[in-house]
Coordinates of C-alpha atoms and ligand atoms in Angstrom, one line a residue:
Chain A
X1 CA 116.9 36.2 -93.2
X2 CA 119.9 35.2 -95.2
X3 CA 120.5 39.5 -95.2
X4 CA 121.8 39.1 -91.6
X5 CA 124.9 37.6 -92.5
X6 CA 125.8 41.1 -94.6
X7 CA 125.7 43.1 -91.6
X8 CA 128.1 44.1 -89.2
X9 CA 127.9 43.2 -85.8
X10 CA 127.1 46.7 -84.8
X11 CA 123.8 46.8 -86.9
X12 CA 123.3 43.0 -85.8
X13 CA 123.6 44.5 -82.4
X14 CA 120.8 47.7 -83.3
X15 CA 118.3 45.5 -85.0
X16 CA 118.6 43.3 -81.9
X17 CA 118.0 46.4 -79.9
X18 CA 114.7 47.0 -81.5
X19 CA 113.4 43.6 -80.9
X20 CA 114.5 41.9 -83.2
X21 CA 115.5 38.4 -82.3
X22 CA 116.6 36.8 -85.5
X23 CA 120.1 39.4 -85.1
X24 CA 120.8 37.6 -81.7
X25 CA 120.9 34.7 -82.9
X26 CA 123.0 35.9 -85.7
X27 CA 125.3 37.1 -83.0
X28 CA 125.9 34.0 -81.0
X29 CA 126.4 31.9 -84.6
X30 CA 129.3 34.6 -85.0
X31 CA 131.0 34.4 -81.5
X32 CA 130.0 31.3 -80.2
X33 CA 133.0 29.0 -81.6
X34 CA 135.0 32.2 -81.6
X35 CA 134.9 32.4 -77.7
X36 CA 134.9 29.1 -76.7
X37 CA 138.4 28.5 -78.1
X38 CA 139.5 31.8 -76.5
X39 CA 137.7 31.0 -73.3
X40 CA 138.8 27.2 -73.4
X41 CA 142.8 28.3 -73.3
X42 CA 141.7 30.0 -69.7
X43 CA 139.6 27.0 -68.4
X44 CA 141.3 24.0 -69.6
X45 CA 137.9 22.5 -69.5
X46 CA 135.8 22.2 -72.4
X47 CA 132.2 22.0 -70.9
X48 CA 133.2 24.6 -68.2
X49 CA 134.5 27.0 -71.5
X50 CA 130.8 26.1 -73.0
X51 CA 129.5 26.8 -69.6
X52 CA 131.1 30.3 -69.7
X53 CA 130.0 31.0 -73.0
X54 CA 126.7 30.5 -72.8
X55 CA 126.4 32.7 -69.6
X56 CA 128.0 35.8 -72.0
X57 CA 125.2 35.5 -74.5
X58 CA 122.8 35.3 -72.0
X59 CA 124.2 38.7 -70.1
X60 CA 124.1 39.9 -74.1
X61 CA 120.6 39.1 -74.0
X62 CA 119.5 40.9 -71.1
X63 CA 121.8 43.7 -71.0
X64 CA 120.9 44.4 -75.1
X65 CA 120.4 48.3 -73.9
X66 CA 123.4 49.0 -72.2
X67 CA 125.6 48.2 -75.3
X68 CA 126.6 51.5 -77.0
X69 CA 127.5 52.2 -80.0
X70 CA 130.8 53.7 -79.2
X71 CA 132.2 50.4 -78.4
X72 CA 132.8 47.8 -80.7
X73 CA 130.7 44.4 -80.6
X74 CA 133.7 42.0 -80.3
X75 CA 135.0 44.0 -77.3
X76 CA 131.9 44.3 -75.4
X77 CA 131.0 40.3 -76.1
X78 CA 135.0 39.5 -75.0
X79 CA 135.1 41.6 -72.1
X80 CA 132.0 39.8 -70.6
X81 CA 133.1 36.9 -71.4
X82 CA 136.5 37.2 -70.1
X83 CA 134.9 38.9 -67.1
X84 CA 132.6 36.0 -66.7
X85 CA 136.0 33.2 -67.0
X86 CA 138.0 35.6 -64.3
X87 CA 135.1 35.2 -61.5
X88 CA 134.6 31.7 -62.3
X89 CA 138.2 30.7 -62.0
X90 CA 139.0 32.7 -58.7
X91 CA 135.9 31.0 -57.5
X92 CA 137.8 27.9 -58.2
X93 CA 141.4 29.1 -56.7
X94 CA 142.4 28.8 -60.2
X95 CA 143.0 32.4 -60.5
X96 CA 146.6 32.2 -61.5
X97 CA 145.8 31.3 -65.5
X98 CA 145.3 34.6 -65.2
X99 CA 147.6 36.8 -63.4
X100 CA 150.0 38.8 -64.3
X101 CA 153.4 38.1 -62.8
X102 CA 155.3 41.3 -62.5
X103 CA 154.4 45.1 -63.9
X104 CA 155.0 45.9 -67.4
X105 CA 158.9 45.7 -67.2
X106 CA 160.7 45.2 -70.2
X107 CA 163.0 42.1 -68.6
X108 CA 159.1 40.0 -68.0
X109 CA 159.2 38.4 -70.9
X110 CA 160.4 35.2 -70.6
X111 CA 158.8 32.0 -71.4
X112 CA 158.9 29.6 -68.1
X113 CA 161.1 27.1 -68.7
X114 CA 159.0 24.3 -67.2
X115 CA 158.3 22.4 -70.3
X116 CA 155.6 19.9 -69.2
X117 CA 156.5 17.6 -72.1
X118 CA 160.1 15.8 -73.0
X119 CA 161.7 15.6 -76.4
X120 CA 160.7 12.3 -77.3
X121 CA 157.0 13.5 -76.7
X122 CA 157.5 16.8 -78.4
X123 CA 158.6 14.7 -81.7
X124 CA 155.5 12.4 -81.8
X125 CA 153.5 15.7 -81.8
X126 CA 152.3 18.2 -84.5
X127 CA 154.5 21.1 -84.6
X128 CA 151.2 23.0 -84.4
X129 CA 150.5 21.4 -80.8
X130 CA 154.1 21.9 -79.4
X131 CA 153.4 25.6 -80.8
X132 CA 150.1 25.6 -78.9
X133 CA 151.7 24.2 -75.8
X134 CA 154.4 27.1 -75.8
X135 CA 152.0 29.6 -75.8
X136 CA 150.2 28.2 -72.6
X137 CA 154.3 29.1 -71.3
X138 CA 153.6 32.3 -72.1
X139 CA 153.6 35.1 -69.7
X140 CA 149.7 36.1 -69.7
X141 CA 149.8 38.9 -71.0
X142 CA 151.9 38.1 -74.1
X143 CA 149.3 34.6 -74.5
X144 CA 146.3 36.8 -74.5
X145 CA 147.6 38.6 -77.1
X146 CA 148.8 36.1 -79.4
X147 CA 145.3 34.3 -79.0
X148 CA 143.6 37.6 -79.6
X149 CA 145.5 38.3 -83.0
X150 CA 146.5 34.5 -84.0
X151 CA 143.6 32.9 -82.9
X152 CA 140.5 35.0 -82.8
X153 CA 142.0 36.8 -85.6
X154 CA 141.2 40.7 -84.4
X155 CA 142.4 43.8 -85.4
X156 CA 145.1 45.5 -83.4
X157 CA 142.6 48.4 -82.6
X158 CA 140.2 45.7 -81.2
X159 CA 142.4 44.2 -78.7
X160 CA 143.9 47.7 -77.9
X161 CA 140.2 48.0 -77.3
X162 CA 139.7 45.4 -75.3
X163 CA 142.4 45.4 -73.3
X164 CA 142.7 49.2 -73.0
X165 CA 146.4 49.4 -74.1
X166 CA 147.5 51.9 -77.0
X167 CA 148.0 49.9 -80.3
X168 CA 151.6 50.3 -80.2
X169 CA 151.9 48.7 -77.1
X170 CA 149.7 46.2 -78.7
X171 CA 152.2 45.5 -81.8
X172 CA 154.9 45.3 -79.5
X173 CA 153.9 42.8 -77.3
X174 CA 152.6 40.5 -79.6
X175 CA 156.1 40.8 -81.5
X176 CA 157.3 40.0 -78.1
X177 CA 155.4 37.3 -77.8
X178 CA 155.9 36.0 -81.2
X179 CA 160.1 36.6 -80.2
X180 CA 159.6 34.4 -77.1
X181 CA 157.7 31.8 -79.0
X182 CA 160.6 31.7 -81.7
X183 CA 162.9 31.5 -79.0
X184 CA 161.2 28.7 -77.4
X185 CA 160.4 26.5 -80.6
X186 CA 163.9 27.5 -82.6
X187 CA 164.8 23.9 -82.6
X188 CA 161.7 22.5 -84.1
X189 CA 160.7 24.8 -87.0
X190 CA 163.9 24.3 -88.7
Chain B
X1 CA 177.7 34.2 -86.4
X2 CA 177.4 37.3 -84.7
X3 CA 173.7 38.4 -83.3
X4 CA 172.4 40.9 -85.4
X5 CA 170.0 43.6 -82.8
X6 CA 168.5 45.1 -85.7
X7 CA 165.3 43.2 -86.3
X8 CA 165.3 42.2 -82.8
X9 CA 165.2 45.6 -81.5
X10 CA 162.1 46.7 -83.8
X11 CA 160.7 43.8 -83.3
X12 CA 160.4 44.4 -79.6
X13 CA 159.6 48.2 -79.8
X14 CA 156.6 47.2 -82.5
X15 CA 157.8 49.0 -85.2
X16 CA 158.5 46.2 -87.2
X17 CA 155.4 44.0 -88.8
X18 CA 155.5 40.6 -88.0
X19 CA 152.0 39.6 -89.0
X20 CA 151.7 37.8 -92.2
X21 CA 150.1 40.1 -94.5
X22 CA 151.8 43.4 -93.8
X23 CA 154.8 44.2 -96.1
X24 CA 157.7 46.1 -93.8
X25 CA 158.9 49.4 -95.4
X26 CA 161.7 49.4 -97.6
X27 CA 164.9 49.7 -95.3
X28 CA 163.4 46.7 -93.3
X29 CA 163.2 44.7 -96.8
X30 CA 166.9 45.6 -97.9
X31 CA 168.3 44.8 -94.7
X32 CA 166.3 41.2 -94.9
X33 CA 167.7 40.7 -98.3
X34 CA 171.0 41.1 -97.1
X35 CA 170.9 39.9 -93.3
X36 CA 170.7 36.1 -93.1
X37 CA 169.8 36.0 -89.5
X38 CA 166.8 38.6 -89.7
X39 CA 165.5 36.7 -92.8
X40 CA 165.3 33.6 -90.4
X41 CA 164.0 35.3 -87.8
X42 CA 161.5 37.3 -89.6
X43 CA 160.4 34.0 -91.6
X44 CA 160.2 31.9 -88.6
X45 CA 158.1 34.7 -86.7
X46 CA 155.7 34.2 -89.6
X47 CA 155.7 30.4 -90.0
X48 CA 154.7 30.5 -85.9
X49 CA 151.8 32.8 -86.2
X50 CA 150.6 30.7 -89.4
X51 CA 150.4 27.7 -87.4
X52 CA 149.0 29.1 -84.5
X53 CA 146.4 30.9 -87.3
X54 CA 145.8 27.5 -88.5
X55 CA 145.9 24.9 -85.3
X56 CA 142.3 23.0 -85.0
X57 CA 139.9 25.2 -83.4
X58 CA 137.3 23.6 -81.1
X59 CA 133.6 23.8 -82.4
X60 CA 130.7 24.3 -79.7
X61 CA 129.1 20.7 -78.9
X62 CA 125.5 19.6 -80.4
X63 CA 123.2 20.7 -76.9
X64 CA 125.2 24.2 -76.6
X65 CA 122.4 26.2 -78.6
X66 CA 120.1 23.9 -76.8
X67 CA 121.8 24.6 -73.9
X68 CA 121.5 28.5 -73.8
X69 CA 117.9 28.5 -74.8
X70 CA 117.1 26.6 -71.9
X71 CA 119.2 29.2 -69.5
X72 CA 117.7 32.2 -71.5
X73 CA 114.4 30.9 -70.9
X74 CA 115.6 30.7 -67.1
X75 CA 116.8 34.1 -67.4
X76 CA 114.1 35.8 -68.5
X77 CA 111.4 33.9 -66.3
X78 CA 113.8 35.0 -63.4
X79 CA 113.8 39.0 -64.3
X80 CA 109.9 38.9 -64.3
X81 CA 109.4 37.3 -61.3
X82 CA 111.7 40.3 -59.9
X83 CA 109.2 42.9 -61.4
X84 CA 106.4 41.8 -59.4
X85 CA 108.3 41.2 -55.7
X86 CA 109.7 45.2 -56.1
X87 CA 105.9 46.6 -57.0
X88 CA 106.9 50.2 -57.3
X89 CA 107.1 52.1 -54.1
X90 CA 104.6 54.9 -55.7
X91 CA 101.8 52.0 -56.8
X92 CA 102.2 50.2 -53.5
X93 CA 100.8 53.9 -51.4
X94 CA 98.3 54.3 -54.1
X95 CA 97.0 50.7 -52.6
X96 CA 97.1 51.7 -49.0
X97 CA 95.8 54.9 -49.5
X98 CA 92.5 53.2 -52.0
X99 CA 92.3 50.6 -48.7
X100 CA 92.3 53.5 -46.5
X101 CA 89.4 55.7 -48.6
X102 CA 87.7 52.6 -48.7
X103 CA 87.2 52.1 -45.0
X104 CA 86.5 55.6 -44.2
X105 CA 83.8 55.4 -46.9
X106 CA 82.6 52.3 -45.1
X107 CA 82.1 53.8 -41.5
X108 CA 80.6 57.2 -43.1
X109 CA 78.4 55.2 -44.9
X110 CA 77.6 53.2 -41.9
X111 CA 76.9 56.5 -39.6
X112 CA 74.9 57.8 -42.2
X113 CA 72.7 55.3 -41.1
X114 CA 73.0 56.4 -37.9
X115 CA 75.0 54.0 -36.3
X116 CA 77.1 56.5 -34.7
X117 CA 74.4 58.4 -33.5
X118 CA 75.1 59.4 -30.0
X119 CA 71.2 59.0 -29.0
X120 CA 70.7 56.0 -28.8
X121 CA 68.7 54.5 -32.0
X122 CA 65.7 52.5 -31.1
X123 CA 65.3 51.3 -34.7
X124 CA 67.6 47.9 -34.3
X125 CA 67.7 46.2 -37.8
X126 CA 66.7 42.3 -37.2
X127 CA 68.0 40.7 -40.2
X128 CA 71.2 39.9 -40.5
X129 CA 73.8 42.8 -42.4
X130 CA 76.3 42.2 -44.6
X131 CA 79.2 44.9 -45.5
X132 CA 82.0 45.2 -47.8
X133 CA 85.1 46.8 -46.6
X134 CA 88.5 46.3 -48.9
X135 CA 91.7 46.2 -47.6
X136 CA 94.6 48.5 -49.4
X137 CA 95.4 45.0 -51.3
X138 CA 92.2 45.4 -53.1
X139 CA 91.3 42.4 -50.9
X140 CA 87.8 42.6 -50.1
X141 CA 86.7 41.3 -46.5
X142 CA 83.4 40.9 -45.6
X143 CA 81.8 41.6 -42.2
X144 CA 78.5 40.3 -41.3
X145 CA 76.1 41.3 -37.7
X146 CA 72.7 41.4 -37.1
X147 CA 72.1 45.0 -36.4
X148 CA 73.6 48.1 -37.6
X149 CA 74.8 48.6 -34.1
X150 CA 76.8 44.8 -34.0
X151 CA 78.0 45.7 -37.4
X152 CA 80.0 48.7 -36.0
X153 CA 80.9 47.2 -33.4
X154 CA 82.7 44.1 -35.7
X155 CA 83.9 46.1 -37.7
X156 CA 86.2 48.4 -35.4
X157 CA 86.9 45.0 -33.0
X158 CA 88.2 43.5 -36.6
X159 CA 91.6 42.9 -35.3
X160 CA 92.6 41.5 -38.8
X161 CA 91.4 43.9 -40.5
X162 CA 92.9 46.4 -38.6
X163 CA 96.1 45.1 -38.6
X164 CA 96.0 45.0 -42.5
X165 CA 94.9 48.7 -42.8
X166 CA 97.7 49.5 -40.4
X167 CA 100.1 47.4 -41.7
X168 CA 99.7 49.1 -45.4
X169 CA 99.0 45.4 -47.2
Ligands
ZN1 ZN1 170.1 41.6 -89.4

């Protein structure tokens, strides 16, 4: 069984296909932390994240046969699970973590300037967390791909994948994003 | 200082790397080397992304694998009991139509006894007669009279079983 960790998702994803068991569970070892942090900067809500996550692996279960190759692993699991966040939020009225204000203008990129926390709070804190609180500023479209590329750590073909934007368009938006964030944070990473 | 665009501007059309591991080409570099303010940028782009990269990530709790067995279980139970409310349309007239056979070979048997016999039979069965007929639902029901004459006449006057032929059960 230790084999299983050698293979790639997609022949994780085949050997679950043909019954085998042992490559799901493979599967949600490999996504499970992987998505909650992703899903958790959507829900603000740790057991709700979990909640979400465990739905996705069980619409992976059932819906084994309708994966095709053609389509990367990561993608298909994300786009469930970001599927699954989006209903459950709107359910809630709390559809606006994930809107996107405005079309894809060039002028759209600035970070709300609403910080939530003071400068005397903001020194107490880990530059890491002030970091991580910027990016919830972010617009959503420039936070979901930071979290995609920082966090979950995929390639820029994934999340053009995923988000079914050309690469370029995904290299510029996270240096966007990245621009904003420096803007944002220039006077504490000095 | 004055603002230099350079950077900036690749920066926001993608054609400048900003991830840590990829090396920009070599105009990029020499223009790093020598601008102070796209050094800064560039370096603080980098030391952002590595703390992002690095902040605490959350781990799933202790019940979560628990958790999902429980609602695959759930899942899964749920998907069979589906299968057997939508029996196939095609099995379900294979039922009514074995019910149906099943009756008719009932009352032929029954007037090739002579039940049906427009003279009137004069050899009236004393004991009392059981029959068999089964429903389309391979549901067997069973009619009982004391004559072969009473038994034709219950089993026609079966209501129920009338009902359930017609009603494709
Ligand atoms: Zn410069």
């Amino acid at each position: 069984m230790a084999d299983l960790k050698r293979l790639s998702d997609e022949e994780l994803m085949f050997r679950f296909q043909k019954g085998d068991d042992s490559a799901y569970n493979e599967i949600v070892e490999r996504y499970k932390n992987k998505l909650l942090n992703h899903i958790f900067y959507y829900m603000k809500d740790r057991e709700w994240a979990e909640d979400i996550v465990q739905d996705t692996f069980v619409r992976v279960y059932l819906n084994k046969d309708k994966y095709k190759e053609i389509a990367k692993v990561s993608t298909w699991i994300y786009t469930i699970a970001i599927n699954l966040a989006k209903t459950a939020l709107s359910r809630n009225g709390k559809m606006n973590a994930f809107s996107i204000t405005g079309k894809d203008g060039e002028n759209d990129y600035e970070i709300k300037d609403k910080h939530t926390t003071t400068d005397g709070d903001v020194l107490k804190n880990e530059l890491s967390d002030v970091i991580m609180s910027s990016i919830d500023e972010l617009e959503e479209k420039f936070r979901e791909i930071v979290m995609l590329r920082d966090v979950d750590e995929m390639s820029y073909e994934e999340i053009a994948a995923l988000l079914k934007i050309p690469t370029g368009t995904v290299k510029s938006r996270l240096n966007r994003a990245r621009l904003n964030l420096r803007d944002a944070l220039s006077e504490y990473i000095r | 200082m004055e603002k230099c665009g350079r950077i900036e501007e690749m920066i926001i059309s993608g054609s400048l790397e900003t991830d840590l591991a990829v090396e920009n080409d070599e105009a990029v570099m020499r223009h790093i080397t020598e601008c102070a303010e796209c050094r800064a940028l560039i370096d603080d782009i980098k030391k952002i992304s590595s703390k992002i990269a690095g902040h605490e990530k959350i781990k799933v709790s202790d019940g979560f694998d628990h958790a999902l067995k429980i609602k695959l279980e759930a899942a899964k139970n749920e998907i069979s009991a589906d299968e057997v409310k939508t029996v196939p349309f095609f099995t379900r007239m294979v039922y009514y139509a074995s019910g149906v056979a099943a009756v008719m070979i009932g009352f032929m048997y029954i007037s090739s006894l002579g039940v049906f016999d427009n003279k009137k039979s004069n050899d009236v069965i004393t004991a009392p007669v059981t029959f068999t007929v089964a429903s389309n639902n391979n549901e067997t029901k069973t009619v009982t009279a004391d004559s072969l004459e009473n038994l034709r006449e219950n089993v026609v006057n079966d209501e129920e079983l009338r009902l359930k032929v017609n009603a494709g059960e």
